[in-house]
Tab-separated table of C-alpha atoms in Angstrom:
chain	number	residue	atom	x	y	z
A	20	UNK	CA	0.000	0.000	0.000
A	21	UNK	CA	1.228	3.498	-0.964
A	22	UNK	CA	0.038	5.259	2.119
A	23	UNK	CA	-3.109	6.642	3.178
A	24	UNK	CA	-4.167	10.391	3.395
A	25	UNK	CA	-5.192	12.320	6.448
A	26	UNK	CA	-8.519	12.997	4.020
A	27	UNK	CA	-8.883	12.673	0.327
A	28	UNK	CA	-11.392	15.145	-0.951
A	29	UNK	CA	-11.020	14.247	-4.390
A	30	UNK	CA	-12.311	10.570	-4.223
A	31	UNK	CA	-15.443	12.322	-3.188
A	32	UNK	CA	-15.424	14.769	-5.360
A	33	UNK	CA	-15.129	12.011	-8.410
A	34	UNK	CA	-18.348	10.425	-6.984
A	35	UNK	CA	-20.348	13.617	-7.764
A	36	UNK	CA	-18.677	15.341	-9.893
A	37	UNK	CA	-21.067	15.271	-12.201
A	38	UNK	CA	-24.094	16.605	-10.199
A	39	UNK	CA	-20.722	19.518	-8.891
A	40	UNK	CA	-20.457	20.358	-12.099
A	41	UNK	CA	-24.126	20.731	-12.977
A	42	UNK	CA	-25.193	22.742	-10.325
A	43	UNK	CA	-21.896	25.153	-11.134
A	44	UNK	CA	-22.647	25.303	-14.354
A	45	UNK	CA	-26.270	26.091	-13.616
A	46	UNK	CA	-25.363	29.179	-11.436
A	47	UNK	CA	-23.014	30.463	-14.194
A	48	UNK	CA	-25.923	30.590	-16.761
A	49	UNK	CA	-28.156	32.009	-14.694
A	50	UNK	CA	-25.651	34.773	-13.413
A	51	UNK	CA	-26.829	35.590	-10.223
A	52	UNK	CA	-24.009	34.544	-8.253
A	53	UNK	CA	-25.105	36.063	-4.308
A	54	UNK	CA	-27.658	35.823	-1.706
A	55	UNK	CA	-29.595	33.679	-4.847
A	56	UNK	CA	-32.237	30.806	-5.003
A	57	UNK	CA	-29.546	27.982	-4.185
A	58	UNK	CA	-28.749	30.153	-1.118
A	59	UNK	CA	-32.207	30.240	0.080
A	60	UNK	CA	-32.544	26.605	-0.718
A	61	UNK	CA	-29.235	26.103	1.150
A	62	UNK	CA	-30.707	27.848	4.353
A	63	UNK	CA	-34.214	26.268	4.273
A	64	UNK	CA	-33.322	22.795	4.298
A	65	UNK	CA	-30.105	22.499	6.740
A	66	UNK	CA	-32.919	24.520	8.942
A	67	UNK	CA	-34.998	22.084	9.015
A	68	UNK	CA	-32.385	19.290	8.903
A	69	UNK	CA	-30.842	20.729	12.525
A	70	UNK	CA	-34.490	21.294	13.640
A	71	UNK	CA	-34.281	24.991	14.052
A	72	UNK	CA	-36.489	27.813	12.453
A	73	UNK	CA	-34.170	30.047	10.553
A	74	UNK	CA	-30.896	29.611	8.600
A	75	UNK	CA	-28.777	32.275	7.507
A	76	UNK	CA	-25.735	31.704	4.865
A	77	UNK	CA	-22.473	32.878	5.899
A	78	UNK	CA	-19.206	33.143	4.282
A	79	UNK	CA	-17.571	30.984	7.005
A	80	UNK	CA	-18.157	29.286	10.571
A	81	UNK	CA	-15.633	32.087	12.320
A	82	UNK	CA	-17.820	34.909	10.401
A	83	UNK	CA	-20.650	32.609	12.153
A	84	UNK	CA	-19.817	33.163	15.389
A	85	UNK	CA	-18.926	36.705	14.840
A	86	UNK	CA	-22.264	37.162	13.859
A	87	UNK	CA	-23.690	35.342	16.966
A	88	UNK	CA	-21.885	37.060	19.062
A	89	UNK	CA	-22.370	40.708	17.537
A	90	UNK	CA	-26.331	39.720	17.553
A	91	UNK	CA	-26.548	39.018	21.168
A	92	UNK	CA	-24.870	42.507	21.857
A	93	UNK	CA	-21.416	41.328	23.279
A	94	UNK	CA	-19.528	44.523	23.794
A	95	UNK	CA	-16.192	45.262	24.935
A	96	UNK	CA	-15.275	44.819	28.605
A	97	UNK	CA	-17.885	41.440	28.624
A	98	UNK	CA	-16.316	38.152	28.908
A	99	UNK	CA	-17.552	35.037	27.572
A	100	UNK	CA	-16.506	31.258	28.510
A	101	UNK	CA	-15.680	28.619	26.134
A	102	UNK	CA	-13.369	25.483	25.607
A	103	UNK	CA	-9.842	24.984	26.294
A	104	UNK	CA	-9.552	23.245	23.330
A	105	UNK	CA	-10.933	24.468	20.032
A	106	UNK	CA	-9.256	25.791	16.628
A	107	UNK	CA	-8.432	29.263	17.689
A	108	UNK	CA	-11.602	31.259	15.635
A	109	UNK	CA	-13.492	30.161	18.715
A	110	UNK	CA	-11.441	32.467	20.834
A	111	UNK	CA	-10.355	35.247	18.208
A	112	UNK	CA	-14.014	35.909	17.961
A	113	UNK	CA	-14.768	37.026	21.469
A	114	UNK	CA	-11.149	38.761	21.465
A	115	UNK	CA	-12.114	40.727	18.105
A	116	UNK	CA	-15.512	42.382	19.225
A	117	UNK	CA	-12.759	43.535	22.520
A	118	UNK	CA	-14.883	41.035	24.561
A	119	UNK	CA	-12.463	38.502	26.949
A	120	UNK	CA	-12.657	35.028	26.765
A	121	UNK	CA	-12.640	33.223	29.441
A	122	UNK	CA	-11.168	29.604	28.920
A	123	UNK	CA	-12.567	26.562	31.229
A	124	UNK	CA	-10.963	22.681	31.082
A	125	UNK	CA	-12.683	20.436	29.418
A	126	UNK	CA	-13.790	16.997	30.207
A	127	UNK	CA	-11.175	14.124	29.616
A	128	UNK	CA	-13.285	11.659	28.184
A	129	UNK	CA	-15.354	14.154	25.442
A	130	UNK	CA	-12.829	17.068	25.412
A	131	UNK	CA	-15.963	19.047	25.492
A	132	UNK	CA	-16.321	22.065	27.855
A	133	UNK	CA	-16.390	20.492	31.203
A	134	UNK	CA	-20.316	21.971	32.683
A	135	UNK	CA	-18.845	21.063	36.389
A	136	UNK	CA	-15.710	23.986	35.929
A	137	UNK	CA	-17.765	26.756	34.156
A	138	UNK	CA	-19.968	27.775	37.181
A	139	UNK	CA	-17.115	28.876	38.933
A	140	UNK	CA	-16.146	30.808	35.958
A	141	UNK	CA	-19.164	32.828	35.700
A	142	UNK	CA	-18.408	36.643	36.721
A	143	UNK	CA	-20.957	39.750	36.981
A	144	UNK	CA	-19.067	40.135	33.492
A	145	UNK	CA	-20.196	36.950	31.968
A	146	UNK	CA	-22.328	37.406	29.406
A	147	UNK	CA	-22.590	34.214	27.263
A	148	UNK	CA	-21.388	30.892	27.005
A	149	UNK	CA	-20.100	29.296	23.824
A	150	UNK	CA	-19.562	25.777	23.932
A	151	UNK	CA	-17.879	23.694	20.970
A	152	UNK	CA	-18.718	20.532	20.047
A	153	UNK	CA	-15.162	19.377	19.438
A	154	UNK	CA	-14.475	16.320	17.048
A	155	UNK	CA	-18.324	15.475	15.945
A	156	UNK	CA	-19.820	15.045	19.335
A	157	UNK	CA	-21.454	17.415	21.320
A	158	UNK	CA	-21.195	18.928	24.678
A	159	UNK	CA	-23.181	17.831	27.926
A	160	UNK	CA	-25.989	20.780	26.624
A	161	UNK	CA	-28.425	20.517	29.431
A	162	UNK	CA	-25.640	20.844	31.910
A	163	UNK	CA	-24.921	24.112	30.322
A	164	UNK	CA	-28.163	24.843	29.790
A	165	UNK	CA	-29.146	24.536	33.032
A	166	UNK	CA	-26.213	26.861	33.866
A	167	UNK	CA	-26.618	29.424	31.676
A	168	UNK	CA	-30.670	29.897	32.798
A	169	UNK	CA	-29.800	30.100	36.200
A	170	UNK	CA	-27.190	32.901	35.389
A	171	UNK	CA	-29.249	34.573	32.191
A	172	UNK	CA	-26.355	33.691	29.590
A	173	UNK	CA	-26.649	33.355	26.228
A	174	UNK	CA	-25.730	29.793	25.007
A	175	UNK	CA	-23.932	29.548	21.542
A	176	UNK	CA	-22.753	26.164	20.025
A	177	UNK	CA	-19.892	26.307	18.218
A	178	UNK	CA	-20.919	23.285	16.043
A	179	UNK	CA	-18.502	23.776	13.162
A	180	UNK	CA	-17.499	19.910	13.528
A	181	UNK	CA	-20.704	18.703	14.533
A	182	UNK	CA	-23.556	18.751	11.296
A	183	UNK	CA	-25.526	15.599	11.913
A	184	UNK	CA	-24.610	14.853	15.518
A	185	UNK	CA	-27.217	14.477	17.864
A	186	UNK	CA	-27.380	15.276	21.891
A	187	UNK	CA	-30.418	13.352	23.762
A	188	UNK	CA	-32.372	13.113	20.484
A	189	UNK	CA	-31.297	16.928	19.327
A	190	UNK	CA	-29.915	17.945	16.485
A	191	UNK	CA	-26.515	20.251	17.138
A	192	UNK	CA	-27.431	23.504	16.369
A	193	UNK	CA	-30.828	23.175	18.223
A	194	UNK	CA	-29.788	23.244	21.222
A	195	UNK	CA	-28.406	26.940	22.029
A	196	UNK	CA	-29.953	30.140	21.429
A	197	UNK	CA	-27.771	30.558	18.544
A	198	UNK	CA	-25.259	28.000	16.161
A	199	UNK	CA	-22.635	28.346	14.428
A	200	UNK	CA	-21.984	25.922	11.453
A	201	UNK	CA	-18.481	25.777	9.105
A	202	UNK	CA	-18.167	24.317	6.032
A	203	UNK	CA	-14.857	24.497	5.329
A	204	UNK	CA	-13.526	21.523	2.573
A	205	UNK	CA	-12.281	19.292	5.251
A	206	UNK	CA	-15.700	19.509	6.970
A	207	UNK	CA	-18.277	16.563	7.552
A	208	UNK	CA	-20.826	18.963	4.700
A	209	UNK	CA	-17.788	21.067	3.107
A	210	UNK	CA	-17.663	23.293	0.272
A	211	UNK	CA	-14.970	24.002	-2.253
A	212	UNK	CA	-13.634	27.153	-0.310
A	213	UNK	CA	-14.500	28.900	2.811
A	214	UNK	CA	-18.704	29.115	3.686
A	215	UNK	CA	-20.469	28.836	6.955
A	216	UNK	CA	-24.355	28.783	8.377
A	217	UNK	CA	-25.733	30.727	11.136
A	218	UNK	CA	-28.759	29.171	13.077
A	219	UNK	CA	-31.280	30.784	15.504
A	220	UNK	CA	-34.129	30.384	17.251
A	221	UNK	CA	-36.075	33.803	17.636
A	222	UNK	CA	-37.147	35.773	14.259
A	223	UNK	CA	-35.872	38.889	16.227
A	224	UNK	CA	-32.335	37.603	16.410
A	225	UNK	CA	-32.644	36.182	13.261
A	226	UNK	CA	-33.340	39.702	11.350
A	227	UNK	CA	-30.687	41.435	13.554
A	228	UNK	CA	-28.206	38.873	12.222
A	229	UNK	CA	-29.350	38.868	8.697
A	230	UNK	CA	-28.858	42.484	8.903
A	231	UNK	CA	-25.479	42.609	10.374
A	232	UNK	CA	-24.343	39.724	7.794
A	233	UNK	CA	-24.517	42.107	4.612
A	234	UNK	CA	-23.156	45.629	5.817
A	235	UNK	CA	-26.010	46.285	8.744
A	236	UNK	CA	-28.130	46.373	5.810
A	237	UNK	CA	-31.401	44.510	5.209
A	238	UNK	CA	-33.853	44.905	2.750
A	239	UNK	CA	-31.128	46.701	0.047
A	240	UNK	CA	-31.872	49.845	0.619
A	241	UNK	CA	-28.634	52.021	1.513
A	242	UNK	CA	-30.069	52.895	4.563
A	243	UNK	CA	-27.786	51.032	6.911
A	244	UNK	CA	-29.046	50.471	10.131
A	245	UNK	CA	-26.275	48.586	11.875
A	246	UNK	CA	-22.364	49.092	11.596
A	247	UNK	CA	-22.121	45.163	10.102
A	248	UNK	CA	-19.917	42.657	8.284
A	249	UNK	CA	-19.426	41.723	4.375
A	250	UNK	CA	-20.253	37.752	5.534
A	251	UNK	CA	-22.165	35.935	2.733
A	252	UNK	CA	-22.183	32.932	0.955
A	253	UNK	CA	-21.205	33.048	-2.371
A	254	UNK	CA	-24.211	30.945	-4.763
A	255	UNK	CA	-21.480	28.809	-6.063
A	256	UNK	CA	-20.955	27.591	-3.026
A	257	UNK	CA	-24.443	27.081	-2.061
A	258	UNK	CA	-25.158	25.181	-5.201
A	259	UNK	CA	-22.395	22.821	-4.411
A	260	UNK	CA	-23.188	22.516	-1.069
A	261	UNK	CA	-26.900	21.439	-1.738
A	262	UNK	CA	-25.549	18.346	-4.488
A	263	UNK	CA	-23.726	17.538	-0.864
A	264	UNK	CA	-26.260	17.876	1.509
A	265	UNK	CA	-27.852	14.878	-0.082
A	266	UNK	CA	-25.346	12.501	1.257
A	267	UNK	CA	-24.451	14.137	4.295
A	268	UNK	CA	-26.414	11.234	5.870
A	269	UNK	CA	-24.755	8.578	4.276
A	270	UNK	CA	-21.026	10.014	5.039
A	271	UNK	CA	-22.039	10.453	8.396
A	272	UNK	CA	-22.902	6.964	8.601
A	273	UNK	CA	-19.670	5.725	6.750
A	274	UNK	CA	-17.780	8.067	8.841
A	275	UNK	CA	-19.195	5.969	12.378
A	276	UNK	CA	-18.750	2.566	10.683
A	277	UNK	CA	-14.986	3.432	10.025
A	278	UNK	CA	-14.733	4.210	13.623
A	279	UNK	CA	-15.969	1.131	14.701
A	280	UNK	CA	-13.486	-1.102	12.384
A	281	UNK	CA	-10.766	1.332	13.722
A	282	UNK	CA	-11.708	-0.272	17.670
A	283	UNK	CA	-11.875	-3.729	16.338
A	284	UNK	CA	-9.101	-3.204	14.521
A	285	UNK	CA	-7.183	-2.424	17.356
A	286	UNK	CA	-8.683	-5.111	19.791
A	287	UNK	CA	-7.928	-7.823	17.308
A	288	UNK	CA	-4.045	-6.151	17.778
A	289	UNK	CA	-4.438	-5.931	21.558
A	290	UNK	CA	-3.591	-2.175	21.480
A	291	UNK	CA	-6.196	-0.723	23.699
A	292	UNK	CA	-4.270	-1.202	26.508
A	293	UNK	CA	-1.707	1.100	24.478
A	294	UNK	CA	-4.013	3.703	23.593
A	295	UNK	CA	-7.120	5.623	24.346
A	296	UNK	CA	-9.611	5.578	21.832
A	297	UNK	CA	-11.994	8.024	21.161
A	298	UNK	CA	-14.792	8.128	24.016
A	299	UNK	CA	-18.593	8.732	23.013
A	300	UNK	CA	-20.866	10.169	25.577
A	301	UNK	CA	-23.973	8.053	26.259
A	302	UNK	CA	-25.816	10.979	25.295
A	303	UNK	CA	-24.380	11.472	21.991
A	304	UNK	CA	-24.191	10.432	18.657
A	305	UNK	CA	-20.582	11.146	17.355
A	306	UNK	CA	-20.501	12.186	13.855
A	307	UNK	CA	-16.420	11.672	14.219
A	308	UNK	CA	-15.191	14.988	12.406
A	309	UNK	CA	-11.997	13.682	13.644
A	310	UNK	CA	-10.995	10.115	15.072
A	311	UNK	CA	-8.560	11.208	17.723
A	312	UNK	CA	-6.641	8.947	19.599
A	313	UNK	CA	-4.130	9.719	22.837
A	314	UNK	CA	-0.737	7.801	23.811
A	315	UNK	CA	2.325	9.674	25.690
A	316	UNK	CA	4.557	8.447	22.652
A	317	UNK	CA	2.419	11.200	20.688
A	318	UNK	CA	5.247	12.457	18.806
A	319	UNK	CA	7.433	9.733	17.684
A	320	UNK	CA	4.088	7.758	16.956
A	321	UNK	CA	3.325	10.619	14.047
A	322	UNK	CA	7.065	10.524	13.241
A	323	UNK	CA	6.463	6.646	12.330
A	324	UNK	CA	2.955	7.341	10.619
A	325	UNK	CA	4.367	9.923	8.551
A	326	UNK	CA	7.315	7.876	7.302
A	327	UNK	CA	5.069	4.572	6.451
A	328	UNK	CA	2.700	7.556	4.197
A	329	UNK	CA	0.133	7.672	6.762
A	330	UNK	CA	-1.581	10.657	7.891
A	331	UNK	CA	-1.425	11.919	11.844
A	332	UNK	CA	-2.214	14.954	12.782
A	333	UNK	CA	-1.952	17.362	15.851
A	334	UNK	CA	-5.702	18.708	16.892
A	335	UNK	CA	-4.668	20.372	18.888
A	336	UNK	CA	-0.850	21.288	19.931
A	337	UNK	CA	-1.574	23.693	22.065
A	338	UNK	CA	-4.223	24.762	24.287
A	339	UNK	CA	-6.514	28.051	23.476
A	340	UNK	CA	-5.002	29.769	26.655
A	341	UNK	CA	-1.481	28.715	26.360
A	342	UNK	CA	-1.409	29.874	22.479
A	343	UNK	CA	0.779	33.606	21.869
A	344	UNK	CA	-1.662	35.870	21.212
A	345	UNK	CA	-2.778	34.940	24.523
A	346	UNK	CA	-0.176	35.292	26.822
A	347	UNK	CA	-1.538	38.747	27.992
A	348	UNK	CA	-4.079	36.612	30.212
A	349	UNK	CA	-1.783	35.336	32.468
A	350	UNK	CA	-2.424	31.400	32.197
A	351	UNK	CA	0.323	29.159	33.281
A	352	UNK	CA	0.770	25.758	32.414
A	353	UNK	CA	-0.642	23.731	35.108
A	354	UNK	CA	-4.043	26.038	34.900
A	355	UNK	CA	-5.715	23.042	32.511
A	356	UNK	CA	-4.814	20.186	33.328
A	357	UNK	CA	-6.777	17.663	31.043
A	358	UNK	CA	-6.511	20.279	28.323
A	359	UNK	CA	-2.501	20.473	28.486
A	360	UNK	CA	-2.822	16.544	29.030
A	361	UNK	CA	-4.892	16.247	25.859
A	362	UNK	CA	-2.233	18.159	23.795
A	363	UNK	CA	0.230	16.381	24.564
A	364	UNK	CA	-0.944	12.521	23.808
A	365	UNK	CA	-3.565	13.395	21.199
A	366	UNK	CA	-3.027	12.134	17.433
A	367	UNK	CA	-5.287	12.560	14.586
A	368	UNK	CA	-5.705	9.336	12.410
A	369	UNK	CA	-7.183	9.236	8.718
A	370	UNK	CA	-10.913	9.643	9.054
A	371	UNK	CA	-12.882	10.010	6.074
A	372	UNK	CA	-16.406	8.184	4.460
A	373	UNK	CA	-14.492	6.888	1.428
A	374	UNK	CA	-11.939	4.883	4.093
A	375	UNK	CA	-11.261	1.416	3.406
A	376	UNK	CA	-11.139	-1.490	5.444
A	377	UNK	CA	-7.392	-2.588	3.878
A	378	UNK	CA	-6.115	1.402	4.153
A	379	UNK	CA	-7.604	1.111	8.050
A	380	UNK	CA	-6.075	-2.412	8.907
A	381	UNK	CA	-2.766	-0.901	7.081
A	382	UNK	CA	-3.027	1.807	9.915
A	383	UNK	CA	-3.526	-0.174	12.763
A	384	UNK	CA	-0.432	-2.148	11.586
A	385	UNK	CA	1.580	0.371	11.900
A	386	UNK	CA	0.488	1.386	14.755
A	387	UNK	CA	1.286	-1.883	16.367
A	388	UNK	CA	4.626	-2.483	14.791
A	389	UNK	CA	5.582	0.835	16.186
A	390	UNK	CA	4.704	-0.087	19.664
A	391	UNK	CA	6.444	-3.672	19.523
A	392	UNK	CA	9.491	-1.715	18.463
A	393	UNK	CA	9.033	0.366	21.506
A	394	UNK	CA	8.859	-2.319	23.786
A	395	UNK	CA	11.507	-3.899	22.270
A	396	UNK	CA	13.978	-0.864	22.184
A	397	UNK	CA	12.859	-0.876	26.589
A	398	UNK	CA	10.345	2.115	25.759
């Protein structure tokens, strides 16, 4: 075997690529290329797919949240609690609008945002709480929830690696008063560039955000009501990302079925007393964005991978409050424990719906000649 790929978006791409280059070709004839009919379409239907009432098309998930954040009325001086461990736009957003973040540990088992450590978090500055739902599973939501009520926070889920997950029945993106929803290429539902989704619950909120989305302006008017964002979708994008939407399902499903050959695989090579496999809440239905596994011998394990052709990855190195940009916080290493422990063992295996049984079993043999030469070399 020659290797196999982190992802491989263009063995997907061949499966469609017909329908892709339909629906391209369609929006080139008909020339309206934003804030069109596949847009629209595109907003109804992942509406109703994560069971909330309005959608709004965004140019990505980080303009998303930025959105979410600037509808709610976060203004400078308010601080805002989220994960440990997220890709940075989770963070950057709050720190953009001059808001503070305010980073909490996450659970060890989900990597979520751990509900037991944000009470204590909660200041006379809080103002929301934006959870993400790291890897394809969500966070414990009623926990937070149940918080945020008590308090009179705004909840936003950061579910930009979450479409199709479920919590307790729930859709992500149902579940807070407002989502946020990415679909960059290497997403579950991604499209051939940078686009996002917005979803919320109250019309109100909804109009606010539609407005801030294009400019602060909503009907097109040049009367601009709000000081707001250039944040749409493009309809090329839109149009591709509706011939997807069809078989989000189906990935989704391929996606869970490759993570359960990945734990046979490594029973049948009595390895998961070497490693810790990814953990799904009872609550949950894991949509596995990522299959992310932890050992201490993180680093020499992706050495191995990477000479044998195999994808590994890092998600993440570093935790959100140990990161440069914020060092002006004050956080010292010690301050997150099962984050910093996270970084440190975690290791990103190929995860994709097109994934073979034979590139899988390839993987997992690597994986276990590299820890019998361990053991051997008195590792």
């Amino acid at each position: 075997m020659n290797g196999v790929p982190m992802m491989d978006l263009k063995i997907q791409y061949q499966q469609i690529k017909s329908e892709i280059q339909s629906a391209i070709e369609n929006v080139l004839e008909h020339g309206q290329y934003m804030l069109g009919d596949e847009t629209l379409k595109l907003e109804r239907d992942l509406a109703t797919y994560c069971q909330v009432p309005f959608g709004l098309s965004t140019s990505s998930g980080t303009d998303s949240l930025i959105l979410a954040l600037l509808t709610i009325g976060i203004e400078p001086g308010d601080e805002v609690i989220t994960s440990s461990i997220s890709f940075v736009a989770s963070a950057e957003v709050i720190s953009l609008l001059k808001a503070k973040p305010v980073f909490v540990d996450i659970d060890p088992k989900t990597f979520c945002l751990d509900p037991k450590k944000v009470e204590t978090a909660i200041t006379k500055k809080t103002k929301a709480i934006l959870p993400v739902h790291i890897f394809g599973q969500c966070a414990d939501m009623d926990a937070l929830l149940s918080l945020a009520e008590r308090h009179d926070l705004w909840v936003i889920e950061d579910a930009c690696q979450a479409i199709g997950a479920h919590y307790k029945g729930k859709k992500a993106c149902s579940l807070g008063h407002l989502s946020a929803m990415s679909f960059y290429p290497s997403k579950n539902l991604g499209a051939f560039g940078d686009a996002g989704m917005l979803f919320v619950k109250e019309e109100a909120l909804f109009l606010a955000a539609r407005q801030y989305r294009t400019h602060g302006e909503y009907p097109k008017n040049f009367n601009h009501e709000r000081i707001g964002l250039n944040a749409r979708m493009s309809e090329i994008q839109a149009a591709i990302l509706n011939v997807k939407f069809k078989y989000l399902d189906l990935w989704n499903q391929k996606r869970k079925e490759c993570a359960n050959r990945y734990y046979q695989l490594f029973e049948e090579a009595d390895l998961l007393h070497r490693l810790a496999l990814p953990h799904m809440a009872t609550y949950n239905d894991h949509v596995f964005h990522l299959y992310v596994i932890q050992t201490p011998q993180k680093e020499n394990l992706i050495s191995y991978l990477t000479e044998n052709g195999i994808g590994a990855g890092k998600h993440f190195p570093t935790a959100l409050p140990h990161l440069t940009c914020y060092r002006s916080l004050g956080h010292k290493m010690g301050d997150f424990p099962m984050a910093e422990a996270f970084c440190h063992q975690s290791v990103s295996l190929p995860m994709y719906p097109e994934l073979t049984y034979p590139q899988q079993a390839y993987v997992v043999s690597k994986i276990a000649n590299f820890f019998k030469n361990h053991k051997l070399a008195g590792y």
